[in-house]
mmCIF file of C-alpha atoms in Angstrom:
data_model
loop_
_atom_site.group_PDB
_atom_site.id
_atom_site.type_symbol
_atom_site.label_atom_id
_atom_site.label_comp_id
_atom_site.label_asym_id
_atom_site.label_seq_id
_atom_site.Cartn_x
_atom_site.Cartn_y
_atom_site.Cartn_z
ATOM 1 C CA UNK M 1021 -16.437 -18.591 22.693
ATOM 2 C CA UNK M 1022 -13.122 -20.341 21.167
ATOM 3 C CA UNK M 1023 -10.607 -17.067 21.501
ATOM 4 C CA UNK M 1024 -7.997 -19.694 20.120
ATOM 5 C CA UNK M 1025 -6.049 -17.810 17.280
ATOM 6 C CA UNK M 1026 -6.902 -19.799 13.994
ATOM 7 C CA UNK M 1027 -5.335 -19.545 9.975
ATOM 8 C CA UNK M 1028 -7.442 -22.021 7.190
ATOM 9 C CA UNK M 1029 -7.870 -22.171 3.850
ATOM 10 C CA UNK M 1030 -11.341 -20.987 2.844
ATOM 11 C CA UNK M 1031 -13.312 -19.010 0.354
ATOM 12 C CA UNK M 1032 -13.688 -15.121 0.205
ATOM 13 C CA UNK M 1033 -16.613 -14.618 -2.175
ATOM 14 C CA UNK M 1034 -16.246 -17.408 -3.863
ATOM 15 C CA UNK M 1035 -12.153 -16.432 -4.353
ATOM 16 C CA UNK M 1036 -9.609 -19.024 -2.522
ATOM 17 C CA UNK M 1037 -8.396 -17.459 0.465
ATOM 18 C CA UNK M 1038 -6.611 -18.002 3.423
ATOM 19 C CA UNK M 1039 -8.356 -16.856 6.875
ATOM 20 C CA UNK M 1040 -6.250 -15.667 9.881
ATOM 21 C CA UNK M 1041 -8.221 -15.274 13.591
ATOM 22 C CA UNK M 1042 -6.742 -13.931 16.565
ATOM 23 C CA UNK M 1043 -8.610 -11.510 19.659
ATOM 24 C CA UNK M 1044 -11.868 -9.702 17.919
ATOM 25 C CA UNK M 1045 -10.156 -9.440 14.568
ATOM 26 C CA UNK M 1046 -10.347 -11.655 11.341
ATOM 27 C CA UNK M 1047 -8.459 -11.572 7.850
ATOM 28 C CA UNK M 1048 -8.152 -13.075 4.627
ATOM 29 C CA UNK M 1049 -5.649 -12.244 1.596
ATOM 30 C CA UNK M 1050 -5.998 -13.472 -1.766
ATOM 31 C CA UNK M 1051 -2.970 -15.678 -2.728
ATOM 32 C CA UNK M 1052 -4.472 -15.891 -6.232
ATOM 33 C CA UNK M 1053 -5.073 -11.933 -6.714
ATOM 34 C CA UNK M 1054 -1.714 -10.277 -6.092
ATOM 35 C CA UNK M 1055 -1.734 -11.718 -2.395
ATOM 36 C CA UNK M 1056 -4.152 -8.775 -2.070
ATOM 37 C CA UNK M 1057 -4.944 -8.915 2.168
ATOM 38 C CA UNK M 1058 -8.844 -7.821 1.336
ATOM 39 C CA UNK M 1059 -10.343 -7.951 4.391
ATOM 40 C CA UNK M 1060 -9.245 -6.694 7.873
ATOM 41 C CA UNK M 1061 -12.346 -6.541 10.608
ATOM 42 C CA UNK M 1062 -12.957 -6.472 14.464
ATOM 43 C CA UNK M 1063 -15.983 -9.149 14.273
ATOM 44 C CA UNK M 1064 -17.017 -7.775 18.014
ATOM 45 C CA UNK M 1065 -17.759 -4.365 17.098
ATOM 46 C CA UNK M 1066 -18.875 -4.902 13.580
ATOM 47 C CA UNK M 1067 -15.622 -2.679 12.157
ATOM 48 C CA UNK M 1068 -14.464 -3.069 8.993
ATOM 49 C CA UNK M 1069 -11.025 -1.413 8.368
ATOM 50 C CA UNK M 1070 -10.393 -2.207 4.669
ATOM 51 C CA UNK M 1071 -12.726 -1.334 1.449
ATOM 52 C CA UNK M 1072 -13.864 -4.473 0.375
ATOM 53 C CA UNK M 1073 -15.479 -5.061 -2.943
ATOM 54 C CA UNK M 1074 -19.052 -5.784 -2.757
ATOM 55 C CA UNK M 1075 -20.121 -9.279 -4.345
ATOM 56 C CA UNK M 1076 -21.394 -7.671 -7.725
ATOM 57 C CA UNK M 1077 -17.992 -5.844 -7.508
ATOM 58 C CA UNK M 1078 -15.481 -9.440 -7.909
ATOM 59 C CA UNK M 1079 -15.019 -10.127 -11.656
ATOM 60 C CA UNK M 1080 -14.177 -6.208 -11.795
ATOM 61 C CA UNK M 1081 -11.826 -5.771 -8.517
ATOM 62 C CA UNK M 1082 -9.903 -9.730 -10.111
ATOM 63 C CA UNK M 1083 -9.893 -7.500 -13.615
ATOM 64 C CA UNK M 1084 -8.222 -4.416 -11.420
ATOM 65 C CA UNK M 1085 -7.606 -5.014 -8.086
ATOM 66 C CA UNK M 1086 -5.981 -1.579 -6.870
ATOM 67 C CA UNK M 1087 -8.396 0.333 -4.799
ATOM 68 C CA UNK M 1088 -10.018 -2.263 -2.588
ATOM 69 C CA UNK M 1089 -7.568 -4.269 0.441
ATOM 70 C CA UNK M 1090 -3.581 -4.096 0.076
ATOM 71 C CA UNK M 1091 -2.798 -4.075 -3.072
ATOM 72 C CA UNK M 1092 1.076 -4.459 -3.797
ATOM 73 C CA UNK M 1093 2.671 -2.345 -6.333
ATOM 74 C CA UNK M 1094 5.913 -3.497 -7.722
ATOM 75 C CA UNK M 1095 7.231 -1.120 -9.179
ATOM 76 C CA UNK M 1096 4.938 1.634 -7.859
ATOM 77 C CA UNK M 1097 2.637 4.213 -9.394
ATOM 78 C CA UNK M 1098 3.632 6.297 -12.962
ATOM 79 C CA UNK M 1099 6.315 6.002 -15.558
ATOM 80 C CA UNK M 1100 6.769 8.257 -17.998
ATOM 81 C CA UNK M 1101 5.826 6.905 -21.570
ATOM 82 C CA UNK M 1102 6.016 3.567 -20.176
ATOM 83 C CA UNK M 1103 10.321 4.301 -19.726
ATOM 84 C CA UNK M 1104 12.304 2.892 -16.738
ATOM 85 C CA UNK M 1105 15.752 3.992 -16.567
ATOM 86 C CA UNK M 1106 17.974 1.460 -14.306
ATOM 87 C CA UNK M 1107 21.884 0.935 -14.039
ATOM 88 C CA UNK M 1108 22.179 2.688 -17.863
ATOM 89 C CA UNK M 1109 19.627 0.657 -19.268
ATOM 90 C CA UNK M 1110 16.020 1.590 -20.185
ATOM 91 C CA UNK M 1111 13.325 -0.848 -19.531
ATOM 92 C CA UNK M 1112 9.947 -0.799 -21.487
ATOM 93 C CA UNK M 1113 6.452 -0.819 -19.932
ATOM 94 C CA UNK M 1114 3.434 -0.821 -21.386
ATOM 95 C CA UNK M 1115 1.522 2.216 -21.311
ATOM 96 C CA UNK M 1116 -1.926 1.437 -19.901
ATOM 97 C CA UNK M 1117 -3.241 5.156 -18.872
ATOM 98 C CA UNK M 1118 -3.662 6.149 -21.952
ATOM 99 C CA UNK M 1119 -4.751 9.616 -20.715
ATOM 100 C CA UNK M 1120 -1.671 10.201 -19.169
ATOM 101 C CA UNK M 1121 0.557 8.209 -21.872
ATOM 102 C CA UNK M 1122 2.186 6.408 -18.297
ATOM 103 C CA UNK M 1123 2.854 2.880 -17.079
ATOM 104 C CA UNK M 1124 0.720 2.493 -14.353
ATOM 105 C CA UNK M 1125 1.249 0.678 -10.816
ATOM 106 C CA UNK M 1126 3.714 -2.273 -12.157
ATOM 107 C CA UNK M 1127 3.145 -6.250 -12.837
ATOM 108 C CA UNK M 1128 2.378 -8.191 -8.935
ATOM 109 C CA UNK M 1129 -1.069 -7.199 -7.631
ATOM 110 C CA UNK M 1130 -3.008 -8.903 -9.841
ATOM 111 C CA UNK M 1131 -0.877 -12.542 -10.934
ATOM 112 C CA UNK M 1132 -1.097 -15.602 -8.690
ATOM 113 C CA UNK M 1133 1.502 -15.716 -5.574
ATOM 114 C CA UNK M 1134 2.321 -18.926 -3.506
ATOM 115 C CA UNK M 1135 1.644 -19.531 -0.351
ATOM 116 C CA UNK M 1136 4.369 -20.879 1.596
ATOM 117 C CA UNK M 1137 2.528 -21.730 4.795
ATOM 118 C CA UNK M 1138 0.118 -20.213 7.333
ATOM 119 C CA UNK M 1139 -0.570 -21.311 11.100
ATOM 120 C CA UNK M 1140 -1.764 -20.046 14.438
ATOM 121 C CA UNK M 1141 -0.866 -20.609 18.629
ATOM 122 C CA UNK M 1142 -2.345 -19.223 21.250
ATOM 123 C CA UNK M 1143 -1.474 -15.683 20.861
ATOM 124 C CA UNK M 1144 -1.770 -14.922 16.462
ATOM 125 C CA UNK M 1145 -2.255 -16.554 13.602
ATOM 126 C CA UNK M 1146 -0.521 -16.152 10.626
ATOM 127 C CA UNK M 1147 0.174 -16.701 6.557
ATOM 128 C CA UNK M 1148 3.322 -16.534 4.521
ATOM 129 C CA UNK M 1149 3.436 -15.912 0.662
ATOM 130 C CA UNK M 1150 5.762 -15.272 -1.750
ATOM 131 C CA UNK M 1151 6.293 -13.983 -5.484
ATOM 132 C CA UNK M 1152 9.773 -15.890 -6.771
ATOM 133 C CA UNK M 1153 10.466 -14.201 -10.761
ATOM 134 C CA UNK M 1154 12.863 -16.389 -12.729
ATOM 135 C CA UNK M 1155 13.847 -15.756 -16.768
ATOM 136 C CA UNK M 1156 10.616 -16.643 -18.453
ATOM 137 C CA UNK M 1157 8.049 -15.015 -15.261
ATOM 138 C CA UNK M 1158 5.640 -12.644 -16.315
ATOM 139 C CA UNK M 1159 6.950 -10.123 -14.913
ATOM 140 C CA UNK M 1160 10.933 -11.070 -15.825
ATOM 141 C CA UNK M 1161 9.641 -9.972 -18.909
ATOM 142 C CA UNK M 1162 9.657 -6.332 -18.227
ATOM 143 C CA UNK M 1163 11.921 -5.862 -15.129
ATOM 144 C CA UNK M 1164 14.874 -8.503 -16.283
ATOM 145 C CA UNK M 1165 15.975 -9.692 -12.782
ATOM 146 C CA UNK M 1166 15.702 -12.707 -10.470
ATOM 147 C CA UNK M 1167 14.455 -11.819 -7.470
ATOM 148 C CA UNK M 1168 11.630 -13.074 -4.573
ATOM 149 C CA UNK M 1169 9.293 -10.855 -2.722
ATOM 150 C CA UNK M 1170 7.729 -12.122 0.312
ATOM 151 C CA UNK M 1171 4.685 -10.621 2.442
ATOM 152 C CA UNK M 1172 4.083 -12.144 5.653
ATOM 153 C CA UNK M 1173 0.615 -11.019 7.626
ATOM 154 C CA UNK M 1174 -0.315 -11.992 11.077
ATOM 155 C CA UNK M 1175 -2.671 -11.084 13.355
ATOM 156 C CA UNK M 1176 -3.420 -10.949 17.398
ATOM 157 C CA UNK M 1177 -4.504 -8.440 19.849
ATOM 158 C CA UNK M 1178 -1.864 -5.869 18.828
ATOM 159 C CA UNK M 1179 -4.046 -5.803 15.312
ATOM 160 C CA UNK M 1180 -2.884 -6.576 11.895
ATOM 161 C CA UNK M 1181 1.399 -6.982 11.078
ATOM 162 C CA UNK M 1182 2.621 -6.894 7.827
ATOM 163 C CA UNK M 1183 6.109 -7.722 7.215
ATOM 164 C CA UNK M 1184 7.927 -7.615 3.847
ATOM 165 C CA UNK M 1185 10.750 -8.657 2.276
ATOM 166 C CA UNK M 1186 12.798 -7.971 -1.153
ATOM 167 C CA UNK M 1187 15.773 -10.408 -1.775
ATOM 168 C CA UNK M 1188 18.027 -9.949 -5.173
ATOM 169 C CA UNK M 1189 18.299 -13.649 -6.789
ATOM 170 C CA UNK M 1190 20.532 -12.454 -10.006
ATOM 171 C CA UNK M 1191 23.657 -11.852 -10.489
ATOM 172 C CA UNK M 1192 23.198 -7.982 -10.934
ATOM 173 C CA UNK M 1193 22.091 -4.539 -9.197
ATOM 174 C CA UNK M 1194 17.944 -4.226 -9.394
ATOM 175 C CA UNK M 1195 15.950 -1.373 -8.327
ATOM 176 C CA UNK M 1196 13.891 -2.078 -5.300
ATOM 177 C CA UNK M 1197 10.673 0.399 -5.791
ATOM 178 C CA UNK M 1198 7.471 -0.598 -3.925
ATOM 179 C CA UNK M 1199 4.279 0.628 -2.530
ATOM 180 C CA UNK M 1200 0.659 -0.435 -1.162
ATOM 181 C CA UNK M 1201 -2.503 0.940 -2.396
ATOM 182 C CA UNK M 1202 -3.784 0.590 0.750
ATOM 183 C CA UNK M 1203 -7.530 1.410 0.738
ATOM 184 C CA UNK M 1204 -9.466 2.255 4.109
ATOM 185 C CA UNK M 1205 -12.844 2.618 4.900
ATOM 186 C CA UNK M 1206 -14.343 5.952 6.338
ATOM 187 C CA UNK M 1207 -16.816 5.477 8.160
ATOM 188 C CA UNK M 1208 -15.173 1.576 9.286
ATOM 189 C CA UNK M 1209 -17.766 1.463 11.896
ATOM 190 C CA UNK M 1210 -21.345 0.289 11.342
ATOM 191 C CA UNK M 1211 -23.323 2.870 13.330
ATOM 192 C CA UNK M 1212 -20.889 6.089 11.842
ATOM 193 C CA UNK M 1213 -20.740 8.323 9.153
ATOM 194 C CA UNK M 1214 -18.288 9.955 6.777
ATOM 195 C CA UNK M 1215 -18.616 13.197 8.805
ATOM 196 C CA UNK M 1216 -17.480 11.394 12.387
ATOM 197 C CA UNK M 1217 -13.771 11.133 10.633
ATOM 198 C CA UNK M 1218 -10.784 12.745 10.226
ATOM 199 C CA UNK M 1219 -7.200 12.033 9.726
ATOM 200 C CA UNK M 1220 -4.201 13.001 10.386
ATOM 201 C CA UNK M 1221 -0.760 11.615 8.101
ATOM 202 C CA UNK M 1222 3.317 12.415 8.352
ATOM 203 C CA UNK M 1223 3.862 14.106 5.200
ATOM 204 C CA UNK M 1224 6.202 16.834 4.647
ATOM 205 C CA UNK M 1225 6.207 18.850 1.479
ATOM 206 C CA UNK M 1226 3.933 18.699 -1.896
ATOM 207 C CA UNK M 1227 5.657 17.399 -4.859
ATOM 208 C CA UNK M 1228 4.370 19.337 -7.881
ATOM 209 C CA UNK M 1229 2.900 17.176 -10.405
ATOM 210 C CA UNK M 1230 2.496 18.299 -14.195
ATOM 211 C CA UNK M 1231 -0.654 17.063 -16.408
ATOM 212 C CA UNK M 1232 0.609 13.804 -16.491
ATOM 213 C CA UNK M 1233 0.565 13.511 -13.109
ATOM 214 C CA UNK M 1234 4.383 13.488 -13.303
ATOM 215 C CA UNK M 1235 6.711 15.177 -10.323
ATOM 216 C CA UNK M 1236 7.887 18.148 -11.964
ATOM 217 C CA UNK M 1237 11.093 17.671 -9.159
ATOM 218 C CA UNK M 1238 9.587 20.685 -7.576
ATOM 219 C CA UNK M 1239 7.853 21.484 -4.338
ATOM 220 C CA UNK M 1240 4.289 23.459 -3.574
ATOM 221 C CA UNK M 1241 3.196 25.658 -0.861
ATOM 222 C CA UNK M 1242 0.645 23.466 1.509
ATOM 223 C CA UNK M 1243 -2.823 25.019 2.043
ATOM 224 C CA UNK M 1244 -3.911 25.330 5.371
ATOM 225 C CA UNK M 1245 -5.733 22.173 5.131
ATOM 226 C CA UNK M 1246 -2.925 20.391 4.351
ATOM 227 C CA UNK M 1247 -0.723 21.718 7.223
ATOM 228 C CA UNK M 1248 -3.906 20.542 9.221
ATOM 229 C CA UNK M 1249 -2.993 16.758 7.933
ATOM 230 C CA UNK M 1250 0.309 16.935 10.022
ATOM 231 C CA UNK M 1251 -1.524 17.722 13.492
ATOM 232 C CA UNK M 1252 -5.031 18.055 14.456
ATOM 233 C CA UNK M 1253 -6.322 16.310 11.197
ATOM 234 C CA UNK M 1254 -9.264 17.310 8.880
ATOM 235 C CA UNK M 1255 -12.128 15.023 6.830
ATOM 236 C CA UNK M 1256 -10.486 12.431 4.200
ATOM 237 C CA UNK M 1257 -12.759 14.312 1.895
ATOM 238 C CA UNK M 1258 -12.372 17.749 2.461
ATOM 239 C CA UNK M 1259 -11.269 17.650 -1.098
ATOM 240 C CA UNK M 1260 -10.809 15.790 -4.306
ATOM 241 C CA UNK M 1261 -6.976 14.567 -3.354
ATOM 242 C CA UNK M 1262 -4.723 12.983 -5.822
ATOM 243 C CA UNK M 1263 -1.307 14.194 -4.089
ATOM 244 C CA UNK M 1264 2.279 13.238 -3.710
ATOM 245 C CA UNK M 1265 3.991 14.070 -0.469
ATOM 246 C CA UNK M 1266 6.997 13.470 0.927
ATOM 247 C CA UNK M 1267 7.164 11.485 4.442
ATOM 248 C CA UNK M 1268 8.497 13.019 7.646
ATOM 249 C CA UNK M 1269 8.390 10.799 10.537
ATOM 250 C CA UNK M 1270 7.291 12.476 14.326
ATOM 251 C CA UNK M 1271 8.844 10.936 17.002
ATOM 252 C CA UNK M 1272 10.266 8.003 15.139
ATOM 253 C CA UNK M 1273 7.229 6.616 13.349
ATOM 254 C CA UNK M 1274 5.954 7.087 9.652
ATOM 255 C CA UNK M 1275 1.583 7.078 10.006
ATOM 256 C CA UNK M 1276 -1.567 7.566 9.044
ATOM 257 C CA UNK M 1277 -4.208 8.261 11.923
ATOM 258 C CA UNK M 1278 -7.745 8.285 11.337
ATOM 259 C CA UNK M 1279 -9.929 8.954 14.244
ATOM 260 C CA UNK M 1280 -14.005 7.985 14.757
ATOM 261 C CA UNK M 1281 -15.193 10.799 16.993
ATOM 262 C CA UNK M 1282 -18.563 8.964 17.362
ATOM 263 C CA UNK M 1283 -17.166 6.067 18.964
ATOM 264 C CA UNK M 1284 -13.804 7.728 19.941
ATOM 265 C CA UNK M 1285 -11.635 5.669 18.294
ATOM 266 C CA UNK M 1286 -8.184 5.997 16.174
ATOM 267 C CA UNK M 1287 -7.447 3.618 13.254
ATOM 268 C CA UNK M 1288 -3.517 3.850 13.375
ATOM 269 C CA UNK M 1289 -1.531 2.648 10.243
ATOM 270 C CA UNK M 1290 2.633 2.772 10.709
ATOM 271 C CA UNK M 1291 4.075 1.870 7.853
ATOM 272 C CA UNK M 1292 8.112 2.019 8.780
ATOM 273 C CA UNK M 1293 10.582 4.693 8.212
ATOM 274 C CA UNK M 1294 11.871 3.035 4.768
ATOM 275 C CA UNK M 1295 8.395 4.945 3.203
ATOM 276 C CA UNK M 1296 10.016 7.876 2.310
ATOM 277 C CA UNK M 1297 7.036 9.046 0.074
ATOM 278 C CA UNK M 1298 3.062 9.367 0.828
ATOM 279 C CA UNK M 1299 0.325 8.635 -2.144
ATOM 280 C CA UNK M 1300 -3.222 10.238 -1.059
ATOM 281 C CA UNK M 1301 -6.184 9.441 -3.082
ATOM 282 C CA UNK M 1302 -9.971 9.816 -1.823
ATOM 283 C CA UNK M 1303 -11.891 9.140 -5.190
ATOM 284 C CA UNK M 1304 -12.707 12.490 -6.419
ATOM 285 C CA UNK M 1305 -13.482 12.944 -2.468
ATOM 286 C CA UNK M 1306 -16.340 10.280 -2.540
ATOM 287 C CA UNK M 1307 -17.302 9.472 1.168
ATOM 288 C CA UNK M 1308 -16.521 6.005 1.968
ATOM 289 C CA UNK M 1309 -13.134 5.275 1.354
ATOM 290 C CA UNK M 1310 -9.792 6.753 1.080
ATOM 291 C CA UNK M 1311 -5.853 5.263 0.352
ATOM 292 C CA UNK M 1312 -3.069 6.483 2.191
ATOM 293 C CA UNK M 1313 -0.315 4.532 0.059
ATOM 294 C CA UNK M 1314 3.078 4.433 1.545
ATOM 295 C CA UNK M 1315 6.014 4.345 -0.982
ATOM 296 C CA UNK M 1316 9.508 4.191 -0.550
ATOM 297 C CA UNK M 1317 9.898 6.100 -4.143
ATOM 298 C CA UNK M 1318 9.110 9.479 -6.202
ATOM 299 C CA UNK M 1319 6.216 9.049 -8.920
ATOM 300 C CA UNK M 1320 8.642 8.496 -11.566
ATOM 301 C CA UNK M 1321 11.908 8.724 -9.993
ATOM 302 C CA UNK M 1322 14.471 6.780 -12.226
ATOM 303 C CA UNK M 1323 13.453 9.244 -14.820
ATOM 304 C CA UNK M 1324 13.799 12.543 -13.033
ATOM 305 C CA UNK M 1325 15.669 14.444 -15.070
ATOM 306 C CA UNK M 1326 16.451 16.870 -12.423
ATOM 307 C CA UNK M 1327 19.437 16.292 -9.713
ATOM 308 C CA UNK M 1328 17.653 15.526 -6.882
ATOM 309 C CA UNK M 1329 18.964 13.617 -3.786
ATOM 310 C CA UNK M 1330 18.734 10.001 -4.372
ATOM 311 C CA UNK M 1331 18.020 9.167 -0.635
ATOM 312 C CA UNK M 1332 15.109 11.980 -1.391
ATOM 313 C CA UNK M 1333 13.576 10.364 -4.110
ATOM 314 C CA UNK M 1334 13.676 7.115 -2.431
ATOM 315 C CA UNK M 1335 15.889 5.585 -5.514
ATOM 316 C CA UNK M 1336 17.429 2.354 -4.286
ATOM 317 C CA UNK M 1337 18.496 -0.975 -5.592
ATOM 318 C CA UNK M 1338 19.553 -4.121 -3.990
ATOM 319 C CA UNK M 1339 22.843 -6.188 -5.540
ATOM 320 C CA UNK M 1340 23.337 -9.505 -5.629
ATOM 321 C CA UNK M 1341 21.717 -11.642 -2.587
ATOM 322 C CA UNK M 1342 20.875 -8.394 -0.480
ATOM 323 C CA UNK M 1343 17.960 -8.475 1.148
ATOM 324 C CA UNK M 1344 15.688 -5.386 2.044
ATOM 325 C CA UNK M 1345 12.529 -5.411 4.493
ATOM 326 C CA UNK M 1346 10.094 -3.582 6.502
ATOM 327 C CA UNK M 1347 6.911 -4.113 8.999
ATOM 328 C CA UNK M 1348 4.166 -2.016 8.898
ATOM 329 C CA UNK M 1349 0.943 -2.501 11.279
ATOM 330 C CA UNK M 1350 -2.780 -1.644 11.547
ATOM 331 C CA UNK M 1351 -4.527 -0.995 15.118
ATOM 332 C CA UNK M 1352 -6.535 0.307 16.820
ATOM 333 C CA UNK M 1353 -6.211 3.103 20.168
ATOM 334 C CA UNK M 1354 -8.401 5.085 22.240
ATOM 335 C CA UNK M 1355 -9.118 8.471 20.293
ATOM 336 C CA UNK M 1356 -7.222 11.314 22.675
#
């Protein structure tokens, strides 16, 4: 067997994609669907990490790709009425939860990003892709600065790195709001089940969230089985989550850890300190897959009306030619 790392261009159901090798583990991202990374798998034990659209599933996950892969939201999650206050200005989204009356999940997982290379040595492969906005880009349109966003996945034994990186283009402050909709797949091995599984994430306290699903800028009490989520974990499913959480790193590292009992192994995913928010959503608590979405903002945060602590709410900017970045990684440990 070559164990030579490899990175091609190829086809992922009939998608362009480009393929990254390395150890037991495969990838492919999507350059043309939001530079979505779709599929992470160990090909030697038949483990697939990532919820990954079936092929009847395609035209529908190209028409909203947010809950299978890595998604990229830019900027993240809900916005009141479609409203995004920045540096005394208020930009204008369009509202597309109607049920809510919110912006939802911002303008870069599902438009065409460039790749700007991809290789491989002995040790990883990797690919390199970018999102440059410009006066007249899609998404200049609503969030008026120049800027470039660039992801950069590899992978080798150590599992799957992501790194990314915001850079401010213009001439003027911009906000710098981001998450991933990251979507995992419980069971991920072929011979478990739903029931083998449970997790355990860093989150610290419950933001309330009103009927619009909108941080009221206060906290709730955690159940029991949400204390369990710190330490000693509990099923993805236990129930229907669609919770906001703030992020408190244990002994330096910001994670999710989700542990096959069956097989007694632990699916780690660090995302960074920078993450100072959690998203958890488990479809209505449908068995199969969950997202643990790391954020570095508050649902909603540049229209908080209360005074809350900036640093908090994760509301930062980048001025002219700063650059902001982070690494987060997927991989996979002996279960203790």
């Amino acid at each position: 067997m070559n164990n030579q790392a490899q990175a091609h261009e190829g086809m992922y159901q009939e998608e362009p994609a480009v393929w990254l090798r390395a150890a037991n583990y495969e990838a492919a991202v999507l350059p043309g669907v939001g530079a979505n990374l779709i599929a992470f798998r160990d090909t030697a034990n038949q483990y697939s990490f990532l919820h990954e659209p079936e092929q009847n599933e395609m035209e529908a996950f190209k028409a909203n790709p947010i809950i299978h892969g890595i998604p990229v939201l830019f900027p993240p999650n809900r916005y009141e009425d479609g409203d995004f206050h920045w540096n005394g200005s208020v930009y204008r989204f369009p509202v597309n939860e109607p049920k809510t009356g919110n912006h939802l999940h911002g303008f870069v997982h599902n438009i065409p990003w460039k790749v700007d290379g991809y290789g491989a040595d002995e040790a990883q492969s990797w690919v390199t892709l970018s999102l440059t906005v410009t006066e007249g880009h899609s998404v200049y349109t609503y969030i008026p600065h120049a800027f470039t966003i660039q992801l950069r996945y590899s992978l080798s034994s150590n599992g799957l790195s992501q790194h990314v990186l915001i850079r401010n283009d213009g001439d003027t402050p911009m906000p710098r709001l981001l998450a991933f909709h990251t979507s995992i797949n419980a069971p991920f091995a072929s011979d478990s089940s739903a029931s083998d599984y449970r997790f355990n994430m860093t989150i610290g306290e419950r933001w309330e969230l009103d009927q619009r699903m909108l941080p009221t800028g206060q906290f709730q009490a955690l159940t029991a089985d949400e204390e369990n989520m710190k330490a000693g974990g509990l099923s993805p499913f236990f129930e229907s989550m669609d919770n906001h959480y703030t992020a408190v790193p244990q002994n330096g590292r910001n994670r999710m850890e989700l542990t096959d009992a069956r097989n007694k192994l632990t699916l780690v995913y660090d995302v960074g300190t920078s993450y100072k928010q959690w998203m958890i959503w488990n479809n209505g608590a449908t068995e199969g897959f969950f997202c643990p979405e790391p954020q570095i903002n508050l649902v909603n945060a540049p229209n908080i009306k209360q005074e809350l602590d900036k640093e908090l709410i994760g509301l930062f900017g980048l001025e002219p030619g700063e650059i902001w970045e982070e690494t987060s990684r997927l991989y996979v440990k002996k279960a203790e």
